[in-house]
mmCIF file of N, CA and C in Angstrom:
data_model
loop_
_atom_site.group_PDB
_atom_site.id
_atom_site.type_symbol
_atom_site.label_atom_id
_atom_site.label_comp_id
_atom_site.label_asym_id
_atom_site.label_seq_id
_atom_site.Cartn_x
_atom_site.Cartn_y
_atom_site.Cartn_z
ATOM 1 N N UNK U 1 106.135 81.128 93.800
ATOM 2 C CA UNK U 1 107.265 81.837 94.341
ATOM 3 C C UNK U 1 106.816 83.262 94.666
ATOM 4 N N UNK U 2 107.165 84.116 95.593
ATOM 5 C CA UNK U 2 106.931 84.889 95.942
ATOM 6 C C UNK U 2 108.098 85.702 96.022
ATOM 7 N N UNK U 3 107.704 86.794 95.602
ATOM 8 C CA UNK U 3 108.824 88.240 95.307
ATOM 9 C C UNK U 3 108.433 89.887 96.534
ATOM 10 N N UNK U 4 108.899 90.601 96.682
ATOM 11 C CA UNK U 4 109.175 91.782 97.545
ATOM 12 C C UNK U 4 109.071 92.778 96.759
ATOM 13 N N UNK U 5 108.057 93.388 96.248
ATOM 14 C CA UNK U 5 108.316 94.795 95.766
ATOM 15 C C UNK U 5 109.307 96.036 96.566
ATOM 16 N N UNK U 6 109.271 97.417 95.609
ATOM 17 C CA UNK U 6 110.007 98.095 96.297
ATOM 18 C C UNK U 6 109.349 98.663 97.775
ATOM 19 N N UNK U 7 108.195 98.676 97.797
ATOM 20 C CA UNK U 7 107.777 99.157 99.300
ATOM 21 C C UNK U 7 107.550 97.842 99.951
ATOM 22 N N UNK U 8 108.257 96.930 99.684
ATOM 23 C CA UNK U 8 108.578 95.919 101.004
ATOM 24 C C UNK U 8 107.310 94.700 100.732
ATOM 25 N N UNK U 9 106.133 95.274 100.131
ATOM 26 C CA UNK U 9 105.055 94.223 100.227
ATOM 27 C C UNK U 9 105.119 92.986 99.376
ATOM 28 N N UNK U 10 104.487 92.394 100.168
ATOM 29 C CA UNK U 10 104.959 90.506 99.060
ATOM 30 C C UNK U 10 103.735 90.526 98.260
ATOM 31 N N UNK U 11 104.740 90.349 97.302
ATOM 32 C CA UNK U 11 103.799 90.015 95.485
ATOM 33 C C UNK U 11 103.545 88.828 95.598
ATOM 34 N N UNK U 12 102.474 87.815 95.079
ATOM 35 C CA UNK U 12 102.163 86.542 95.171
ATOM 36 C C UNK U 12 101.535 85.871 93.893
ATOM 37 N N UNK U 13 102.979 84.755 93.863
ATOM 38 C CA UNK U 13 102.629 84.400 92.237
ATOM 39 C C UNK U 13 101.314 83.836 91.927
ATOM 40 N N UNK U 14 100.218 84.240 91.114
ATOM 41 C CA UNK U 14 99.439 83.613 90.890
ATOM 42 C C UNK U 14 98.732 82.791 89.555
ATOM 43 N N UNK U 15 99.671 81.851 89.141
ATOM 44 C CA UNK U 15 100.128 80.951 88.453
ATOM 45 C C UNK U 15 99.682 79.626 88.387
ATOM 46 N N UNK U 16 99.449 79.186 89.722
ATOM 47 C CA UNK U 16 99.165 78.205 90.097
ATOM 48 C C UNK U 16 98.224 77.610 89.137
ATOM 49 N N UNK U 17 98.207 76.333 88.459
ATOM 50 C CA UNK U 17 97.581 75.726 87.435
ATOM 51 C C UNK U 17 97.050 74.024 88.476
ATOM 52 N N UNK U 18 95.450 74.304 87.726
ATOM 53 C CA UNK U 18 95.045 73.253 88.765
ATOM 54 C C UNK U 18 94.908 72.159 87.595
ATOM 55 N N UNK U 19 94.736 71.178 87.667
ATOM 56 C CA UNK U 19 94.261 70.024 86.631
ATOM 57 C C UNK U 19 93.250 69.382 86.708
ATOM 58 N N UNK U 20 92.449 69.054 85.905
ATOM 59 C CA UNK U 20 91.490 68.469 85.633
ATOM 60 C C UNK U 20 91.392 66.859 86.445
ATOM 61 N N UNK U 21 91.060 66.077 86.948
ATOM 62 C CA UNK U 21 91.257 64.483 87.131
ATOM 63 C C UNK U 21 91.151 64.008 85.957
ATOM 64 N N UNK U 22 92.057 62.564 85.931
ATOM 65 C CA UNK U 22 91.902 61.815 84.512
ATOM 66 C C UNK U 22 90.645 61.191 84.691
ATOM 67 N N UNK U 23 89.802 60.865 83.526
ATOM 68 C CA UNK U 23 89.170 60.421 83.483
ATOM 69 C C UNK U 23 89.154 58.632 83.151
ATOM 70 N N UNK U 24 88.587 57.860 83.408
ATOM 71 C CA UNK U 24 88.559 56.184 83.300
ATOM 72 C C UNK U 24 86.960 56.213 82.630
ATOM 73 N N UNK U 25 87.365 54.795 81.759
ATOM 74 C CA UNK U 25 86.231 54.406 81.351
ATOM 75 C C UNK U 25 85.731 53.351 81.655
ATOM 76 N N UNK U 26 84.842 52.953 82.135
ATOM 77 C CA UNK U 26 84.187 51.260 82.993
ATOM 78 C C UNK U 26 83.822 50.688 81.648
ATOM 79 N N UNK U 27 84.139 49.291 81.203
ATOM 80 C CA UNK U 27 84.254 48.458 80.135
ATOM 81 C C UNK U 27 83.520 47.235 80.502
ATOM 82 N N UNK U 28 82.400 46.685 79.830
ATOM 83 C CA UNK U 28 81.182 45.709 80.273
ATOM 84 C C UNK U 28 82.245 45.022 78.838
ATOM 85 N N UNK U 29 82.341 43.660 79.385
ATOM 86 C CA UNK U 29 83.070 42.610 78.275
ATOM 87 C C UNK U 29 81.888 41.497 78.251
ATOM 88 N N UNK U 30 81.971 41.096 77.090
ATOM 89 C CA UNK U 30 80.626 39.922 76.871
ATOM 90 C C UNK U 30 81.328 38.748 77.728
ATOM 91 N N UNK U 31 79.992 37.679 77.557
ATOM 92 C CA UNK U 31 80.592 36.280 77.830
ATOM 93 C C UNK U 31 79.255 35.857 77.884
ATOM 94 N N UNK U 32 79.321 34.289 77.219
ATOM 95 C CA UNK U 32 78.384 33.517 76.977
ATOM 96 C C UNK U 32 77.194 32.996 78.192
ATOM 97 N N UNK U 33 77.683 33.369 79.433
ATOM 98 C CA UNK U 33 76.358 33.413 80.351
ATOM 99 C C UNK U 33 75.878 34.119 81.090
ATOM 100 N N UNK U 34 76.196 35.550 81.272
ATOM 101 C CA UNK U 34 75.723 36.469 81.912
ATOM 102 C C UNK U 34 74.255 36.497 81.220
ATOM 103 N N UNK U 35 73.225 36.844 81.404
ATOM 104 C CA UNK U 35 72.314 37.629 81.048
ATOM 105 C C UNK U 35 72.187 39.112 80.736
ATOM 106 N N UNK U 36 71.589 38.900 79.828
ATOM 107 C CA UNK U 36 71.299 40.844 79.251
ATOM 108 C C UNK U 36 70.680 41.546 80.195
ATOM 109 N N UNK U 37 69.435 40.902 80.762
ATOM 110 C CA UNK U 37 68.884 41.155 81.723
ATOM 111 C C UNK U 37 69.237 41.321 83.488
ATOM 112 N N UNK U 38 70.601 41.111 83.187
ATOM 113 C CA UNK U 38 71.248 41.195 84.674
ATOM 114 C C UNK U 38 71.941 42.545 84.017
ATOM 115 N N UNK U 39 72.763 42.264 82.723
ATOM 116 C CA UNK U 39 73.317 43.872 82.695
ATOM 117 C C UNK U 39 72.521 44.990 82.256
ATOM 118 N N UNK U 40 71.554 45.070 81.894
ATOM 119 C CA UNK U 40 70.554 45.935 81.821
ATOM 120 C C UNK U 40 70.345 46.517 83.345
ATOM 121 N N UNK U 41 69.816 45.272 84.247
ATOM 122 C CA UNK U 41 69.862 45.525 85.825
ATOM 123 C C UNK U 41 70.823 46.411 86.412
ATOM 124 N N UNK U 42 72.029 46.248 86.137
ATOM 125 C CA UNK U 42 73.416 46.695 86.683
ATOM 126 C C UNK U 42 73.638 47.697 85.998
ATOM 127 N N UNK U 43 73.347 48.160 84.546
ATOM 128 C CA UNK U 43 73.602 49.231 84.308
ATOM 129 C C UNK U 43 72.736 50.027 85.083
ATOM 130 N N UNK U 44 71.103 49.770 85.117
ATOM 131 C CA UNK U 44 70.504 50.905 85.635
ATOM 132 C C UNK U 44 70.548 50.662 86.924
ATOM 133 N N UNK U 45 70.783 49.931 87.647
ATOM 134 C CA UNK U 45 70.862 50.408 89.260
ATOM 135 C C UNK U 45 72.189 51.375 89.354
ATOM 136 N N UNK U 46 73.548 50.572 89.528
ATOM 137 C CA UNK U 46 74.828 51.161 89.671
ATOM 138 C C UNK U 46 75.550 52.156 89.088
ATOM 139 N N UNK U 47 75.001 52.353 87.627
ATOM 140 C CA UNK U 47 75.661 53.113 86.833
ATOM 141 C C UNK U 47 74.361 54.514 86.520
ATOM 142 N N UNK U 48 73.049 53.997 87.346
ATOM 143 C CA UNK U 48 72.293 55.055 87.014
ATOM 144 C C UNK U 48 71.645 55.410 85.650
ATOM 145 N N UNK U 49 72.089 54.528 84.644
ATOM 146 C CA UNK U 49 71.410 54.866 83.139
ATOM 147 C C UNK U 49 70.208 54.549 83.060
ATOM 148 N N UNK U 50 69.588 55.133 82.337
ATOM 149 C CA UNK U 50 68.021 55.067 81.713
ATOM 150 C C UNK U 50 68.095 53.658 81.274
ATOM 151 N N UNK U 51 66.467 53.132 81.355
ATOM 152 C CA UNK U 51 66.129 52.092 80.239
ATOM 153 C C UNK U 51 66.708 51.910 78.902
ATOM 154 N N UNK U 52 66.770 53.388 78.612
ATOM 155 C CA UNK U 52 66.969 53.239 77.046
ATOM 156 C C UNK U 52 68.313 52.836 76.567
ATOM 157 N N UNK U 53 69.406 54.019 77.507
ATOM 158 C CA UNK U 53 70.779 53.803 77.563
ATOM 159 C C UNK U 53 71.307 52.699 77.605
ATOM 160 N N UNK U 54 70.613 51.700 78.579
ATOM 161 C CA UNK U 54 71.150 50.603 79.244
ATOM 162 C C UNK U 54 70.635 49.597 78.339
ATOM 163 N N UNK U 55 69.874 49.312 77.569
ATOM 164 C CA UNK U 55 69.375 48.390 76.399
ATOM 165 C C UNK U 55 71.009 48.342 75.346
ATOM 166 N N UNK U 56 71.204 50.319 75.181
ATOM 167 C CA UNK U 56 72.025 50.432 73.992
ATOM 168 C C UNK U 56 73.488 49.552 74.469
ATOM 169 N N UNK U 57 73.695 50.197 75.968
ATOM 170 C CA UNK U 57 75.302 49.394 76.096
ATOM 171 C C UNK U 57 75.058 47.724 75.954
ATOM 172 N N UNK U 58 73.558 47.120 76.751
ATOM 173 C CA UNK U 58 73.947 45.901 76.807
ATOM 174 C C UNK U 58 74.142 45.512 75.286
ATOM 175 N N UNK U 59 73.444 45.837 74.186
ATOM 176 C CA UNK U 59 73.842 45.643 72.740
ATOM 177 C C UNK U 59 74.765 45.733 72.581
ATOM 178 N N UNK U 60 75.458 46.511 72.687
ATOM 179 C CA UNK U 60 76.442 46.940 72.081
ATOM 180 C C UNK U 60 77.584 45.879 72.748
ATOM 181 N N UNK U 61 77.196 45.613 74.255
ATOM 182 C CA UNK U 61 78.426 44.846 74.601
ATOM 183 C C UNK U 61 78.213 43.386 74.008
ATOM 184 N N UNK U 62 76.733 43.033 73.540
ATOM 185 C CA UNK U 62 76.554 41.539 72.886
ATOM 186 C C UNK U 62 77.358 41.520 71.544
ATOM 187 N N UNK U 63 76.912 42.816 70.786
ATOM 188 C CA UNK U 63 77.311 42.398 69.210
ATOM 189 C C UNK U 63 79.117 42.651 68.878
ATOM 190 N N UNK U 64 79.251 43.279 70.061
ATOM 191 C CA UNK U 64 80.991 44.045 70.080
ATOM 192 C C UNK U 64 81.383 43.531 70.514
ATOM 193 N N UNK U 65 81.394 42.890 71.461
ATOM 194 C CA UNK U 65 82.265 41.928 72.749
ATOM 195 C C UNK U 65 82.743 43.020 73.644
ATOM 196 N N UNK U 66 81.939 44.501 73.571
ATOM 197 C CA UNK U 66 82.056 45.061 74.679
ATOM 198 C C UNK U 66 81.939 46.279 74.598
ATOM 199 N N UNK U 67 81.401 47.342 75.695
ATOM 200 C CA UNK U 67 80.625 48.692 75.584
ATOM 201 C C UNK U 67 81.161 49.073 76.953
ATOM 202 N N UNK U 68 80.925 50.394 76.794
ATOM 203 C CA UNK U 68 81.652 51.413 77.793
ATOM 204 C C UNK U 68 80.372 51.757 78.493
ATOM 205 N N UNK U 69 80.118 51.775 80.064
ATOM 206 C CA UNK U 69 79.287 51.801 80.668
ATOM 207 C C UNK U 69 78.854 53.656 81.336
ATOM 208 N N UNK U 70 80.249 54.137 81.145
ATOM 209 C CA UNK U 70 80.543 54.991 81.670
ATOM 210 C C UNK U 70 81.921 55.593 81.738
ATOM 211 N N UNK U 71 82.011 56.872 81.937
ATOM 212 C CA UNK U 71 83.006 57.464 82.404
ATOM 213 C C UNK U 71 83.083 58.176 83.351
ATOM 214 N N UNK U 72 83.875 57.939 84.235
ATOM 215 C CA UNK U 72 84.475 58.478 85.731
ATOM 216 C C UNK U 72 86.041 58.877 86.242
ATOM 217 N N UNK U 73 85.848 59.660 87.132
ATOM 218 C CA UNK U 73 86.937 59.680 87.601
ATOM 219 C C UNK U 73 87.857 58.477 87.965
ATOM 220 N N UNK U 74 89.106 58.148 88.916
ATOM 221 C CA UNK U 74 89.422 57.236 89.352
ATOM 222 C C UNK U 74 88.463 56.845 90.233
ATOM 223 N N UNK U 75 88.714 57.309 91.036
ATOM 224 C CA UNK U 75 87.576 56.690 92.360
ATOM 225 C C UNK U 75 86.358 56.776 92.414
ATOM 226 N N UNK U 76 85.208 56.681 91.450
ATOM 227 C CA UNK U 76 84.148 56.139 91.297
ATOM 228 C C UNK U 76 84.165 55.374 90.296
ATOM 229 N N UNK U 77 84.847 55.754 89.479
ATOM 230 C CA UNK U 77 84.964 54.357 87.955
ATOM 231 C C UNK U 77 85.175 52.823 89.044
ATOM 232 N N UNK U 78 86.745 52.931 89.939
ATOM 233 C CA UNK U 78 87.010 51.671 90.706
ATOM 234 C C UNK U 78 85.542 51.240 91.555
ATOM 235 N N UNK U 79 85.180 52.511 92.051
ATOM 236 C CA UNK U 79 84.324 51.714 93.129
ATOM 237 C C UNK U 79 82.776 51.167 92.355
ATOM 238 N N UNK U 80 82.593 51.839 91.004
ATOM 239 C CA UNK U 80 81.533 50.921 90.576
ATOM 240 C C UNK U 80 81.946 49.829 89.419
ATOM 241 N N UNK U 81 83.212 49.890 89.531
ATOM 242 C CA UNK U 81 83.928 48.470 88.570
ATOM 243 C C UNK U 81 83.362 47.335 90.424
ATOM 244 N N UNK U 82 84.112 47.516 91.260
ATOM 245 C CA UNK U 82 83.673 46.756 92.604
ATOM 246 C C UNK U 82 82.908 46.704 92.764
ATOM 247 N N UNK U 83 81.771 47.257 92.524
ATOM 248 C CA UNK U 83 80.252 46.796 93.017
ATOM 249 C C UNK U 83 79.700 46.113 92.360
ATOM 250 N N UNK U 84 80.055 46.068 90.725
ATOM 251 C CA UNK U 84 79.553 45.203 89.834
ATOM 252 C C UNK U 84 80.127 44.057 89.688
ATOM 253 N N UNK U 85 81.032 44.244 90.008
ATOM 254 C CA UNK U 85 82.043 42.642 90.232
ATOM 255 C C UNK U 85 81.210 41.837 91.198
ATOM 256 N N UNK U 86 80.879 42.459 92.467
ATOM 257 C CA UNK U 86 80.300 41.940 93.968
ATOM 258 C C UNK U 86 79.406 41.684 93.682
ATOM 259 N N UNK U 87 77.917 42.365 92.621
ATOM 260 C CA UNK U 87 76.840 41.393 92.425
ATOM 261 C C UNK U 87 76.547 40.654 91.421
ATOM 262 N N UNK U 88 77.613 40.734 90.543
ATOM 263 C CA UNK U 88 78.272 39.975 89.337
ATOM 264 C C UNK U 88 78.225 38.489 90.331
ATOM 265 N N UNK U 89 79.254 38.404 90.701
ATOM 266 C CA UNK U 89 79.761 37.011 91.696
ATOM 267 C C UNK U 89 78.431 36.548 92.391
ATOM 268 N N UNK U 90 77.813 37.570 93.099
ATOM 269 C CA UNK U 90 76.892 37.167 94.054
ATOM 270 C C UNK U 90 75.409 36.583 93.569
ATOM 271 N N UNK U 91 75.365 36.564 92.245
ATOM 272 C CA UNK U 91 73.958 36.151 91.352
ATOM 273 C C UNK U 91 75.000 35.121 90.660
ATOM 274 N N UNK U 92 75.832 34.585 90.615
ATOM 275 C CA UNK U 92 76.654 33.717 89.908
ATOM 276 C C UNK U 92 76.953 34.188 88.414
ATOM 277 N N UNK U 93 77.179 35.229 87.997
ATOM 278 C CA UNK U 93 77.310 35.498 86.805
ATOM 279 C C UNK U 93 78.758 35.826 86.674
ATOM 280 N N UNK U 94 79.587 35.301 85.712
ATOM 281 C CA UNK U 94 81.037 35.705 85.276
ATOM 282 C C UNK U 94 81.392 36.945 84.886
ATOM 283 N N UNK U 95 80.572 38.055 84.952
ATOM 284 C CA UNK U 95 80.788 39.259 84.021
ATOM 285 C C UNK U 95 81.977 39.789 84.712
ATOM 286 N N UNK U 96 82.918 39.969 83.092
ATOM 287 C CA UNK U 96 84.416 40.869 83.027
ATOM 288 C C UNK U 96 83.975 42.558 82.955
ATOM 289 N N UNK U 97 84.161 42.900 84.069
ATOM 290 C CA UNK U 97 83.855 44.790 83.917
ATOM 291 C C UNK U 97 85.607 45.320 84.343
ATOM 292 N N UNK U 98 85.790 45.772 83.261
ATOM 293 C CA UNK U 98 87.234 46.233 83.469
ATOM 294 C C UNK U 98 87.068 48.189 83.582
ATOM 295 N N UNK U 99 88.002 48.627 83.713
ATOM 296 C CA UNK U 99 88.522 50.304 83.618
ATOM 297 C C UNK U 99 89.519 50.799 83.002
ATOM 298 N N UNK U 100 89.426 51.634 82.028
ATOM 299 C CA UNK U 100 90.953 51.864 81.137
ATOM 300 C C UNK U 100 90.902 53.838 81.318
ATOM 301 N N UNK U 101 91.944 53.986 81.209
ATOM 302 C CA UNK U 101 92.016 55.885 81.605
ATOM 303 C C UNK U 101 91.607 55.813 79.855
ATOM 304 N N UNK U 102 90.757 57.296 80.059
ATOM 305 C CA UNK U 102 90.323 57.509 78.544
ATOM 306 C C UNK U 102 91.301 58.299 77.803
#
């Protein structure tokens, strides 16, 4: 909102509060025939993690029934939940990769 001092000039509220984006978390869910070695693959191509990283989630998603691959905004969390779905399907593997806001 903007106000008029006494010599006429406009004051300008500066107030304005910006927000952060929510953040999402990409969720690797087990299942009895994917390969480790495909999500190891998929973590480090798509999601960019190290060897090392990508060993820890695929563990973690074997012994847990599921590991967090990452965190993103909306619109890269969706678009690499979609890409992993697309070569998920396209190597015949069932893998459940879901997104939940953190």
């Amino acid at each position: 909102m903007t106000q008029r001092d006494e010599e006429g000039d406009v004051a300008v509220d500066n107030t304005t509060r910006v927000q952060k984006p929510r953040l999402f978390k990409v969720i690797f869910h087990n299942d009895d025939f994917t390969t480790m070695e495909f999500v190891v693959r998929v973590l480090e191509g798509i999601f960019n993690c190290s060897p090392a990283r990508a060993a820890q989630v695929m563990l973690e998603v074997h012994k847990t029934g599921h590991g967090v691959a990452g965190v993103f905004s909306r619109e890269v969390a969706e678009t690499k939940v979609f890409l992993t779905r697309d070569c998920a399907r396209r190597e015949g593997h069932p893998l459940m990769v879901t997104m939940e806001p953190e």
